[in-house]
mmCIF file of C-alpha atoms in Angstrom:
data_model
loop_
_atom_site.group_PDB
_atom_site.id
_atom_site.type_symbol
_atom_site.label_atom_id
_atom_site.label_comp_id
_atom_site.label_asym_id
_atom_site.label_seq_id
_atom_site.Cartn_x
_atom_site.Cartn_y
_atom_site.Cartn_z
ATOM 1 C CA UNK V 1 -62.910 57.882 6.527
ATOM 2 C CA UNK V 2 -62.445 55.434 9.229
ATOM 3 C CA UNK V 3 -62.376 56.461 13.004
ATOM 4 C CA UNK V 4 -58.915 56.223 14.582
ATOM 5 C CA UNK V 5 -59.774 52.981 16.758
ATOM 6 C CA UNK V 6 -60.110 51.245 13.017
ATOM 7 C CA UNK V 7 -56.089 52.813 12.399
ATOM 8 C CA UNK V 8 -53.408 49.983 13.169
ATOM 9 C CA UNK V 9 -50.268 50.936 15.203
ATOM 10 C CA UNK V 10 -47.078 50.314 13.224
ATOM 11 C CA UNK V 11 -46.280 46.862 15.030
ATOM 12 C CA UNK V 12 -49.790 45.882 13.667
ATOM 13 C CA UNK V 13 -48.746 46.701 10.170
ATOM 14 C CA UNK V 14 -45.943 45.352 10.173
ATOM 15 C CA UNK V 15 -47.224 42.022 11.808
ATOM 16 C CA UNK V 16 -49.735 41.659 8.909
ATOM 17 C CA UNK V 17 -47.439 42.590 6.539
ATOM 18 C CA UNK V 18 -45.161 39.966 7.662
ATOM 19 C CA UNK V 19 -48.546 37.689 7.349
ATOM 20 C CA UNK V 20 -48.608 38.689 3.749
ATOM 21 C CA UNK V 21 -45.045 37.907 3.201
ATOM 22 C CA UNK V 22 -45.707 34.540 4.976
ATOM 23 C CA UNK V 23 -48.831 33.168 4.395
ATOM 24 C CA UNK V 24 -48.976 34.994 0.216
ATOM 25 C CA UNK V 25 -47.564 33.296 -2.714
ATOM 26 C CA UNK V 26 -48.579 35.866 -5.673
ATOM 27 C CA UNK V 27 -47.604 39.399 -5.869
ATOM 28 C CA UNK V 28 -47.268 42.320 -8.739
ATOM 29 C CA UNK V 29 -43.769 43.515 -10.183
ATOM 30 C CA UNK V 30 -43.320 46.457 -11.667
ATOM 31 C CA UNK V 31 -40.262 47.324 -13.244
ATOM 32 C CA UNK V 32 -39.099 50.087 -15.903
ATOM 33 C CA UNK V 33 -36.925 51.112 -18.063
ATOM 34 C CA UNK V 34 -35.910 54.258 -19.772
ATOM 35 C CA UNK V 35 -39.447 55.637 -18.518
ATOM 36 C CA UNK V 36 -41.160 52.591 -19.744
ATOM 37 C CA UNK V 37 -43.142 50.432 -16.912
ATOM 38 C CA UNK V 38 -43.695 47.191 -16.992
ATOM 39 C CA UNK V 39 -46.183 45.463 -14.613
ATOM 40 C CA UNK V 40 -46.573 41.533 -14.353
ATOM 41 C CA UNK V 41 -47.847 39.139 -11.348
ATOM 42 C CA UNK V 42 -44.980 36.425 -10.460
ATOM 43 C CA UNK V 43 -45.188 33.901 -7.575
ATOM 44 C CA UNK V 44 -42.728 34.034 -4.918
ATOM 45 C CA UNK V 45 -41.028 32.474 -1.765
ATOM 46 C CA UNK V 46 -40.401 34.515 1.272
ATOM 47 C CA UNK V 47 -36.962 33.387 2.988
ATOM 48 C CA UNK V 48 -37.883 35.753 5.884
ATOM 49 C CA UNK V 49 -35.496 38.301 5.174
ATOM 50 C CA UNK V 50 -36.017 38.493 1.118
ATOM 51 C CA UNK V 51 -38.517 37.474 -1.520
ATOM 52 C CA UNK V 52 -37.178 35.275 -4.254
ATOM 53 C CA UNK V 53 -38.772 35.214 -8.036
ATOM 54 C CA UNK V 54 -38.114 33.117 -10.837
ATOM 55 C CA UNK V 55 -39.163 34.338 -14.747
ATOM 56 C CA UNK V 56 -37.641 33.673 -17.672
ATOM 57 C CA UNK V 57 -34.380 35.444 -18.803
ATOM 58 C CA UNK V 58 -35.990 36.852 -22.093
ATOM 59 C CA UNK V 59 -38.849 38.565 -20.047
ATOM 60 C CA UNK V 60 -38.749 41.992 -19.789
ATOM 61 C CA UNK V 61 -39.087 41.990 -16.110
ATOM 62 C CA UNK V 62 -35.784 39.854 -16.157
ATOM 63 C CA UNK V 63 -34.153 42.200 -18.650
ATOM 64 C CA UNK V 64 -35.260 45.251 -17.281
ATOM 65 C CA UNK V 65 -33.710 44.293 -13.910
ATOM 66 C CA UNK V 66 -30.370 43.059 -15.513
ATOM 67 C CA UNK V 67 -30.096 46.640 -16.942
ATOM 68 C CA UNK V 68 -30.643 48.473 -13.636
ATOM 69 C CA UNK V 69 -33.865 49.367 -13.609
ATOM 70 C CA UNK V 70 -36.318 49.902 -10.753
ATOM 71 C CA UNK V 71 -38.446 48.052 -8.890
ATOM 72 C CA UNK V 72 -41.304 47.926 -7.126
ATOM 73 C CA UNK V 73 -43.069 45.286 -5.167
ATOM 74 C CA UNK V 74 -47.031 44.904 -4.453
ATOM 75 C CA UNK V 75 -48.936 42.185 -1.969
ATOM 76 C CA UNK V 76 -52.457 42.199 -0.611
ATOM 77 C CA UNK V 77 -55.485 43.906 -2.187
ATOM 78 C CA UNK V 78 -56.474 47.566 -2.656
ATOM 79 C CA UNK V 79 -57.769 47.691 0.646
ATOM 80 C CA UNK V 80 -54.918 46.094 2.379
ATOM 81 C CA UNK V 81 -51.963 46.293 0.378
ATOM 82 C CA UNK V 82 -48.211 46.096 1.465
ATOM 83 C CA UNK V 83 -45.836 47.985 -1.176
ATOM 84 C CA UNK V 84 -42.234 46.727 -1.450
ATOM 85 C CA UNK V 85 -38.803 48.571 -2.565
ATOM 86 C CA UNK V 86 -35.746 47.153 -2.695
ATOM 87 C CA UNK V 87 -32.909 46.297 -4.709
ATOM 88 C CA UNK V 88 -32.577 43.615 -7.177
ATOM 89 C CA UNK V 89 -30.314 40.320 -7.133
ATOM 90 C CA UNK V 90 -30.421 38.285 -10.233
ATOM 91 C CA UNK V 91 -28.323 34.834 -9.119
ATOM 92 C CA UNK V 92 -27.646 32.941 -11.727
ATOM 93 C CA UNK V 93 -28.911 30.058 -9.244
ATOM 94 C CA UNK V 94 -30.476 29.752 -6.303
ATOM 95 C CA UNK V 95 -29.397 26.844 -3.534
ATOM 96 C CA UNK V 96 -31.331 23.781 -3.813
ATOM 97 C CA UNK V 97 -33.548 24.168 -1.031
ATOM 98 C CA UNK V 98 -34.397 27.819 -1.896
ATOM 99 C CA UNK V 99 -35.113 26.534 -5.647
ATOM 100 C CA UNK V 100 -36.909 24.124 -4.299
ATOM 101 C CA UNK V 101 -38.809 26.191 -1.867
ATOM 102 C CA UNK V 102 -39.561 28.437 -4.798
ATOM 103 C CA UNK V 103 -40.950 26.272 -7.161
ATOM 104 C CA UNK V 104 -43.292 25.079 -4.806
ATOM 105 C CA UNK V 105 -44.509 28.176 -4.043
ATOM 106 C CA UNK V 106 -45.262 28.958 -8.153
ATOM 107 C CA UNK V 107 -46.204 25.435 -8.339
ATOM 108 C CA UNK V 108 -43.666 25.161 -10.997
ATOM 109 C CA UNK V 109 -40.350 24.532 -10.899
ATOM 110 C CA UNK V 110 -38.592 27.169 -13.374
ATOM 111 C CA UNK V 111 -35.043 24.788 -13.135
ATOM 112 C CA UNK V 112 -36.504 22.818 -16.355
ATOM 113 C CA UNK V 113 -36.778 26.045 -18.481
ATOM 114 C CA UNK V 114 -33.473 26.644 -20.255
ATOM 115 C CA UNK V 115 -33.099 29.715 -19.136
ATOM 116 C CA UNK V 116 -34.552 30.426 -15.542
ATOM 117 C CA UNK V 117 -33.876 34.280 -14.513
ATOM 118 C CA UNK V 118 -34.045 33.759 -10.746
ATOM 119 C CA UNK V 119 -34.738 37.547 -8.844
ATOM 120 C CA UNK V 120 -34.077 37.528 -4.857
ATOM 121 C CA UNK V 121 -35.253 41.333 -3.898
ATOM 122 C CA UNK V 122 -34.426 42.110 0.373
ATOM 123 C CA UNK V 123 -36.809 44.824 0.993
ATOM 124 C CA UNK V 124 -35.553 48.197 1.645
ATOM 125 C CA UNK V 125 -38.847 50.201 2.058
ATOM 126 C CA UNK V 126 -42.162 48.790 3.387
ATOM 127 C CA UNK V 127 -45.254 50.438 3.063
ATOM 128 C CA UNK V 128 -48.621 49.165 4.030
ATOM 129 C CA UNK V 129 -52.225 50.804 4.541
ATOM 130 C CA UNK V 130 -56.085 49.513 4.383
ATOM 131 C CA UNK V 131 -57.793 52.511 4.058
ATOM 132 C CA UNK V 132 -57.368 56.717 4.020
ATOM 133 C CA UNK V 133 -57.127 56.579 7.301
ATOM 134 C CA UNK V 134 -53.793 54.828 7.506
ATOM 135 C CA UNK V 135 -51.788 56.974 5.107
ATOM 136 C CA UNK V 136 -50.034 58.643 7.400
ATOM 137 C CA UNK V 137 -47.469 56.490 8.916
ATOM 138 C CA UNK V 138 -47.465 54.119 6.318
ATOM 139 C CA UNK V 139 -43.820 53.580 6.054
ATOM 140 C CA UNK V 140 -43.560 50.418 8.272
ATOM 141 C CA UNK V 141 -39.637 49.864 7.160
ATOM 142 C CA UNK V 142 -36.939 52.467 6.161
ATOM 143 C CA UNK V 143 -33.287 51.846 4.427
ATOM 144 C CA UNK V 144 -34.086 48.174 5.405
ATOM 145 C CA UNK V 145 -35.090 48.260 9.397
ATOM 146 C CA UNK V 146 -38.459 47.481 10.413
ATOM 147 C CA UNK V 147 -39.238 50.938 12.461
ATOM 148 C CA UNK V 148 -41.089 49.064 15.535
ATOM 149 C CA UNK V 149 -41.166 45.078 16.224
ATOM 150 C CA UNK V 150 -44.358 43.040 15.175
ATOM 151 C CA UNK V 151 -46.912 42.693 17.563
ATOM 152 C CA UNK V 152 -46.308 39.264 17.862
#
């Protein structure tokens, strides 16, 4: 286990995991439904106060959002991961400079797909750790407040 001077303060964390959210254009989605997960990696833009998706409507990411289901969020690797919750938006569109925005992030623009299912998700619950040692205190944002500034 690492020694405490390797364990970040929570403005570190949630500096870097504003980094991630910045600087990152690939994360995992997991959704469910009716105790069925579903797990998929989608691009995504980061407006600076929510991520924004695009998948097809048919997917079952798509559908199992559109039904209510839950969500879940993952950026970073194993050893410095930032987990997301949060509550899901399906738009029918985005504005043009967030579609735009978007498909440059995917390097694909999902507008020429018949059916785009566009996903904005504004983060509710932020979580991020590199090692054992950062467990505790973990939770860098509750019900949608950062719970100290970055270290900016």
């Amino acid at each position: 286990m690492a020694t405490d001077e390797h364990v970040r303060d929570a403005a570190q964390r949630v500096t870097d995991s504003l980094t991630h959210l910045e600087q990152d254009t690939d994360l995992w989605i997991a959704t469910g439904q009716e105790g069925r997960p579903w797990l998929v990696p989608l691009s995504f833009y980061w407006t600076g106060s929510a991520l924004l998706m695009a998948t097809l409507r048919r997917s079952p990411t798509y559908r199992n959002l559109d039904q209510g289901g839950d969500l879940r969020l993952a950026l970073g690797d194993t050893r410095d991961v930032v987990i997301i919750d949060g509550v899901a938006d399906l738009p029918d569109s985005l504005p043009d400079e967030e579609a735009a925005a978007t498909a440059a992030a995917a390097g694909y623009d999902p507008r020429i797909e018949p059916e785009p299912g566009y996903v904005r998700v504004v983060p509710q619950r932020v979580q991020a750790w590199r090692n054992g040692a950062e467990i505790t205190g973990r939770t860098i944002m509750r019900d949608g407040e950062w719970v100290t500034s970055p270290s900016r």
